[in-house]
């Protein structure tokens, strides 16, 4: 059935988007290592416009514990420093007039455990989003069956396929979570 195939294809796409969004969230969570992605969520007030930091500067991890932020426009360095200070990344910028250096401190055991809780919460949000997609499509499939547009066998087959898609997406999320937890707990 063409309509059922379209529903399943749509569900697959929406589940992949949920996994990708969760992957993006997980990369911006701080581990003990310097990663340019730590600054992805920082927005700078650049001449009155809220501009993502990565559009205003080159961000690089020069070593495992140091991030360098090199603004494209030297006059924006003060605004960038202010945005980093006001953000939730918990890093103190060192500004030498042309480059901002961010020293990544060693994380304590307690802080690592807190970060594991944060990433578990992010992963759970991703799982909920995937389950919501499944619930919506299941509802649509039942509506098709009620309306006589699909038979019971077609509905069952589609539900089985949908469940496999859901399980696959959640397994992918769990693998991402496991990798991130290991990265955080690694000393």
PDB file of N, CA and C in Angstrom, residues 90-146:
ATOM      1  N   UNK A  90      30.932  27.400  31.480  1.00  0.00           N
ATOM      2  CA  UNK A  90      31.756  27.376  32.679  1.00  0.00           C
ATOM      3  C   UNK A  90      33.245  27.530  32.411  1.00  0.00           C
ATOM      4  N   UNK A  91      33.602  28.284  31.382  1.00  0.00           N
ATOM      5  CA  UNK A  91      35.012  28.500  31.060  1.00  0.00           C
ATOM      6  C   UNK A  91      35.333  29.988  31.172  1.00  0.00           C
ATOM      7  N   UNK A  92      36.550  30.291  31.618  1.00  0.00           N
ATOM      8  CA  UNK A  92      36.981  31.686  31.739  1.00  0.00           C
ATOM      9  C   UNK A  92      37.885  32.049  30.569  1.00  0.00           C
ATOM     10  N   UNK A  93      37.456  33.026  29.761  1.00  0.00           N
ATOM     11  CA  UNK A  93      38.265  33.403  28.603  1.00  0.00           C
ATOM     12  C   UNK A  93      39.478  34.258  28.986  1.00  0.00           C
ATOM     13  N   UNK A  94      40.622  34.008  28.329  1.00  0.00           N
ATOM     14  CA  UNK A  94      41.818  34.847  28.441  1.00  0.00           C
ATOM     15  C   UNK A  94      41.977  35.552  27.105  1.00  0.00           C
ATOM     16  N   UNK A  95      41.893  36.880  27.118  1.00  0.00           N
ATOM     17  CA  UNK A  95      41.911  37.668  25.906  1.00  0.00           C
ATOM     18  C   UNK A  95      43.254  38.389  25.798  1.00  0.00           C
ATOM     19  N   UNK A  96      44.002  38.153  24.706  1.00  0.00           N
ATOM     20  CA  UNK A  96      45.271  38.857  24.544  1.00  0.00           C
ATOM     21  C   UNK A  96      45.175  39.976  23.493  1.00  0.00           C
ATOM     22  N   UNK A  97      43.958  40.329  23.122  1.00  0.00           N
ATOM     23  CA  UNK A  97      43.761  41.412  22.152  1.00  0.00           C
ATOM     24  C   UNK A  97      43.462  40.919  20.750  1.00  0.00           C
ATOM     25  N   UNK A  98      43.944  39.727  20.400  1.00  0.00           N
ATOM     26  CA  UNK A  98      43.653  39.210  19.064  1.00  0.00           C
ATOM     27  C   UNK A  98      43.071  37.799  19.107  1.00  0.00           C
ATOM     28  N   UNK A  99      43.357  37.053  20.179  1.00  0.00           N
ATOM     29  CA  UNK A  99      42.890  35.678  20.305  1.00  0.00           C
ATOM     30  C   UNK A  99      42.344  35.476  21.718  1.00  0.00           C
ATOM     31  N   UNK A 100      41.272  34.699  21.822  1.00  0.00           N
ATOM     32  CA  UNK A 100      40.747  34.328  23.142  1.00  0.00           C
ATOM     33  C   UNK A 100      41.131  32.877  23.375  1.00  0.00           C
ATOM     34  N   UNK A 101      41.737  32.628  24.525  1.00  0.00           N
ATOM     35  CA  UNK A 101      42.110  31.256  24.885  1.00  0.00           C
ATOM     36  C   UNK A 101      41.209  30.779  26.013  1.00  0.00           C
ATOM     37  N   UNK A 102      40.724  29.549  25.873  1.00  0.00           N
ATOM     38  CA  UNK A 102      39.866  28.954  26.901  1.00  0.00           C
ATOM     39  C   UNK A 102      40.547  27.689  27.419  1.00  0.00           C
ATOM     40  N   UNK A 103      40.994  27.743  28.653  1.00  0.00           N
ATOM     41  CA  UNK A 103      41.641  26.584  29.283  1.00  0.00           C
ATOM     42  C   UNK A 103      40.536  25.660  29.804  1.00  0.00           C
ATOM     43  N   UNK A 104      40.570  24.393  29.409  1.00  0.00           N
ATOM     44  CA  UNK A 104      39.575  23.413  29.862  1.00  0.00           C
ATOM     45  C   UNK A 104      40.117  22.776  31.140  1.00  0.00           C
ATOM     46  N   UNK A 105      39.483  23.030  32.284  1.00  0.00           N
ATOM     47  CA  UNK A 105      40.002  22.452  33.524  1.00  0.00           C
ATOM     48  C   UNK A 105      39.710  20.952  33.611  1.00  0.00           C
ATOM     49  N   UNK A 106      40.507  20.281  34.414  1.00  0.00           N
ATOM     50  CA  UNK A 106      40.284  18.853  34.681  1.00  0.00           C
ATOM     51  C   UNK A 106      38.951  18.728  35.412  1.00  0.00           C
ATOM     52  N   UNK A 107      38.134  17.772  34.986  1.00  0.00           N
ATOM     53  CA  UNK A 107      36.828  17.610  35.647  1.00  0.00           C
ATOM     54  C   UNK A 107      36.972  16.721  36.878  1.00  0.00           C
ATOM     55  N   UNK A 108      36.263  17.095  37.957  1.00  0.00           N
ATOM     56  CA  UNK A 108      36.271  16.277  39.164  1.00  0.00           C
ATOM     57  C   UNK A 108      35.349  15.082  38.956  1.00  0.00           C
ATOM     58  N   UNK A 109      35.503  14.083  39.805  1.00  0.00           N
ATOM     59  CA  UNK A 109      34.654  12.887  39.724  1.00  0.00           C
ATOM     60  C   UNK A 109      33.179  13.272  39.862  1.00  0.00           C
ATOM     61  N   UNK A 110      32.902  14.180  40.795  1.00  0.00           N
ATOM     62  CA  UNK A 110      31.516  14.614  41.023  1.00  0.00           C
ATOM     63  C   UNK A 110      30.951  15.300  39.767  1.00  0.00           C
ATOM     64  N   UNK A 111      31.757  16.160  39.159  1.00  0.00           N
ATOM     65  CA  UNK A 111      31.325  16.870  37.947  1.00  0.00           C
ATOM     66  C   UNK A 111      31.095  15.876  36.794  1.00  0.00           C
ATOM     67  N   UNK A 112      31.941  14.853  36.701  1.00  0.00           N
ATOM     68  CA  UNK A 112      31.765  13.831  35.667  1.00  0.00           C
ATOM     69  C   UNK A 112      30.422  13.127  35.841  1.00  0.00           C
ATOM     70  N   UNK A 113      30.090  12.791  37.089  1.00  0.00           N
ATOM     71  CA  UNK A 113      28.812  12.111  37.362  1.00  0.00           C
ATOM     72  C   UNK A 113      27.631  13.012  36.994  1.00  0.00           C
ATOM     73  N   UNK A 114      27.761  14.316  37.299  1.00  0.00           N
ATOM     74  CA  UNK A 114      26.702  15.270  36.923  1.00  0.00           C
ATOM     75  C   UNK A 114      26.531  15.306  35.408  1.00  0.00           C
ATOM     76  N   UNK A 115      27.653  15.307  34.688  1.00  0.00           N
ATOM     77  CA  UNK A 115      27.599  15.360  33.216  1.00  0.00           C
ATOM     78  C   UNK A 115      26.974  14.088  32.651  1.00  0.00           C
ATOM     79  N   UNK A 116      27.236  12.931  33.291  1.00  0.00           N
ATOM     80  CA  UNK A 116      26.614  11.680  32.843  1.00  0.00           C
ATOM     81  C   UNK A 116      25.094  11.790  33.004  1.00  0.00           C
ATOM     82  N   UNK A 117      24.640  12.402  34.110  1.00  0.00           N
ATOM     83  CA  UNK A 117      23.195  12.596  34.312  1.00  0.00           C
ATOM     84  C   UNK A 117      22.627  13.507  33.224  1.00  0.00           C
ATOM     85  N   UNK A 118      23.371  14.546  32.883  1.00  0.00           N
ATOM     86  CA  UNK A 118      22.922  15.468  31.828  1.00  0.00           C
ATOM     87  C   UNK A 118      22.776  14.734  30.500  1.00  0.00           C
ATOM     88  N   UNK A 119      23.793  13.938  30.115  1.00  0.00           N
ATOM     89  CA  UNK A 119      23.709  13.246  28.830  1.00  0.00           C
ATOM     90  C   UNK A 119      22.615  12.179  28.837  1.00  0.00           C
ATOM     91  N   UNK A 120      22.378  11.554  30.004  1.00  0.00           N
ATOM     92  CA  UNK A 120      21.267  10.605  30.096  1.00  0.00           C
ATOM     93  C   UNK A 120      19.930  11.315  29.866  1.00  0.00           C
ATOM     94  N   UNK A 121      19.794  12.518  30.415  1.00  0.00           N
ATOM     95  CA  UNK A 121      18.573  13.307  30.205  1.00  0.00           C
ATOM     96  C   UNK A 121      18.380  13.676  28.739  1.00  0.00           C
ATOM     97  N   UNK A 122      19.476  14.074  28.080  1.00  0.00           N
ATOM     98  CA  UNK A 122      19.422  14.426  26.657  1.00  0.00           C
ATOM     99  C   UNK A 122      19.003  13.213  25.833  1.00  0.00           C
ATOM    100  N   UNK A 123      19.593  12.046  26.162  1.00  0.00           N
ATOM    101  CA  UNK A 123      19.259  10.820  25.425  1.00  0.00           C
ATOM    102  C   UNK A 123      17.804  10.426  25.660  1.00  0.00           C
ATOM    103  N   UNK A 124      17.315  10.611  26.880  1.00  0.00           N
ATOM    104  CA  UNK A 124      15.922  10.262  27.175  1.00  0.00           C
ATOM    105  C   UNK A 124      14.963  11.160  26.381  1.00  0.00           C
ATOM    106  N   UNK A 125      15.315  12.445  26.251  1.00  0.00           N
ATOM    107  CA  UNK A 125      14.491  13.345  25.428  1.00  0.00           C
ATOM    108  C   UNK A 125      14.432  12.835  23.991  1.00  0.00           C
ATOM    109  N   UNK A 126      15.568  12.352  23.482  1.00  0.00           N
ATOM    110  CA  UNK A 126      15.616  11.792  22.133  1.00  0.00           C
ATOM    111  C   UNK A 126      14.741  10.558  22.003  1.00  0.00           C
ATOM    112  N   UNK A 127      14.793   9.676  23.022  1.00  0.00           N
ATOM    113  CA  UNK A 127      13.954   8.469  23.004  1.00  0.00           C
ATOM    114  C   UNK A 127      12.481   8.831  23.008  1.00  0.00           C
ATOM    115  N   UNK A 128      12.112   9.824  23.830  1.00  0.00           N
ATOM    116  CA  UNK A 128      10.712  10.258  23.893  1.00  0.00           C
ATOM    117  C   UNK A 128      10.258  10.792  22.537  1.00  0.00           C
ATOM    118  N   UNK A 129      11.118  11.567  21.881  1.00  0.00           N
ATOM    119  CA  UNK A 129      10.773  12.110  20.559  1.00  0.00           C
ATOM    120  C   UNK A 129      10.528  10.970  19.568  1.00  0.00           C
ATOM    121  N   UNK A 130      11.379   9.938  19.612  1.00  0.00           N
ATOM    122  CA  UNK A 130      11.228   8.793  18.706  1.00  0.00           C
ATOM    123  C   UNK A 130       9.927   8.051  19.008  1.00  0.00           C
ATOM    124  N   UNK A 131       9.645   7.841  20.296  1.00  0.00           N
ATOM    125  CA  UNK A 131       8.402   7.143  20.665  1.00  0.00           C
ATOM    126  C   UNK A 131       7.173   7.952  20.256  1.00  0.00           C
ATOM    127  N   UNK A 132       7.276   9.284  20.319  1.00  0.00           N
ATOM    128  CA  UNK A 132       6.149  10.124  19.888  1.00  0.00           C
ATOM    129  C   UNK A 132       5.891   9.962  18.392  1.00  0.00           C
ATOM    130  N   UNK A 133       6.960   9.845  17.616  1.00  0.00           N
ATOM    131  CA  UNK A 133       6.805   9.608  16.174  1.00  0.00           C
ATOM    132  C   UNK A 133       6.067   8.284  15.972  1.00  0.00           C
ATOM    133  N   UNK A 134       6.511   7.245  16.696  1.00  0.00           N
ATOM    134  CA  UNK A 134       5.871   5.929  16.566  1.00  0.00           C
ATOM    135  C   UNK A 134       4.390   6.012  16.937  1.00  0.00           C
ATOM    136  N   UNK A 135       4.095   6.682  18.043  1.00  0.00           N
ATOM    137  CA  UNK A 135       2.703   6.810  18.485  1.00  0.00           C
ATOM    138  C   UNK A 135       1.844   7.503  17.416  1.00  0.00           C
ATOM    139  N   UNK A 136       2.350   8.585  16.860  1.00  0.00           N
ATOM    140  CA  UNK A 136       1.603   9.327  15.835  1.00  0.00           C
ATOM    141  C   UNK A 136       1.322   8.456  14.609  1.00  0.00           C
ATOM    142  N   UNK A 137       2.339   7.725  14.152  1.00  0.00           N
ATOM    143  CA  UNK A 137       2.167   6.895  12.951  1.00  0.00           C
ATOM    144  C   UNK A 137       1.233   5.717  13.250  1.00  0.00           C
ATOM    145  N   UNK A 138       1.340   5.142  14.453  1.00  0.00           N
ATOM    146  CA  UNK A 138       0.414   4.054  14.839  1.00  0.00           C
ATOM    147  C   UNK A 138      -1.030   4.556  14.777  1.00  0.00           C
ATOM    148  N   UNK A 139      -1.231   5.764  15.277  1.00  0.00           N
ATOM    149  CA  UNK A 139      -2.574   6.364  15.248  1.00  0.00           C
ATOM    150  C   UNK A 139      -3.055   6.510  13.803  1.00  0.00           C
ATOM    151  N   UNK A 140      -2.170   7.000  12.930  1.00  0.00           N
ATOM    152  CA  UNK A 140      -2.531   7.161  11.518  1.00  0.00           C
ATOM    153  C   UNK A 140      -2.864   5.818  10.864  1.00  0.00           C
ATOM    154  N   UNK A 141      -2.091   4.782  11.209  1.00  0.00           N
ATOM    155  CA  UNK A 141      -2.350   3.446  10.652  1.00  0.00           C
ATOM    156  C   UNK A 141      -3.731   2.933  11.094  1.00  0.00           C
ATOM    157  N   UNK A 142      -4.061   3.138  12.348  1.00  0.00           N
ATOM    158  CA  UNK A 142      -5.377   2.693  12.850  1.00  0.00           C
ATOM    159  C   UNK A 142      -6.511   3.451  12.162  1.00  0.00           C
ATOM    160  N   UNK A 143      -6.263   4.742  11.910  1.00  0.00           N
ATOM    161  CA  UNK A 143      -7.265   5.542  11.196  1.00  0.00           C
ATOM    162  C   UNK A 143      -7.490   4.994   9.784  1.00  0.00           C
ATOM    163  N   UNK A 144      -6.405   4.605   9.120  1.00  0.00           N
ATOM    164  CA  UNK A 144      -6.523   4.032   7.776  1.00  0.00           C
ATOM    165  C   UNK A 144      -7.346   2.744   7.816  1.00  0.00           C
ATOM    166  N   UNK A 145      -7.078   1.925   8.835  1.00  0.00           N
ATOM    167  CA  UNK A 145      -7.802   0.655   8.957  1.00  0.00           C
ATOM    168  C   UNK A 145      -9.286   0.919   9.237  1.00  0.00           C
ATOM    169  N   UNK A 146      -9.545   1.857  10.139  1.00  0.00           N
ATOM    170  CA  UNK A 146     -10.945   2.209  10.471  1.00  0.00           C
ATOM    171  C   UNK A 146     -11.680   2.738   9.248  1.00  0.00           C
TER     172      UNK A 146
END
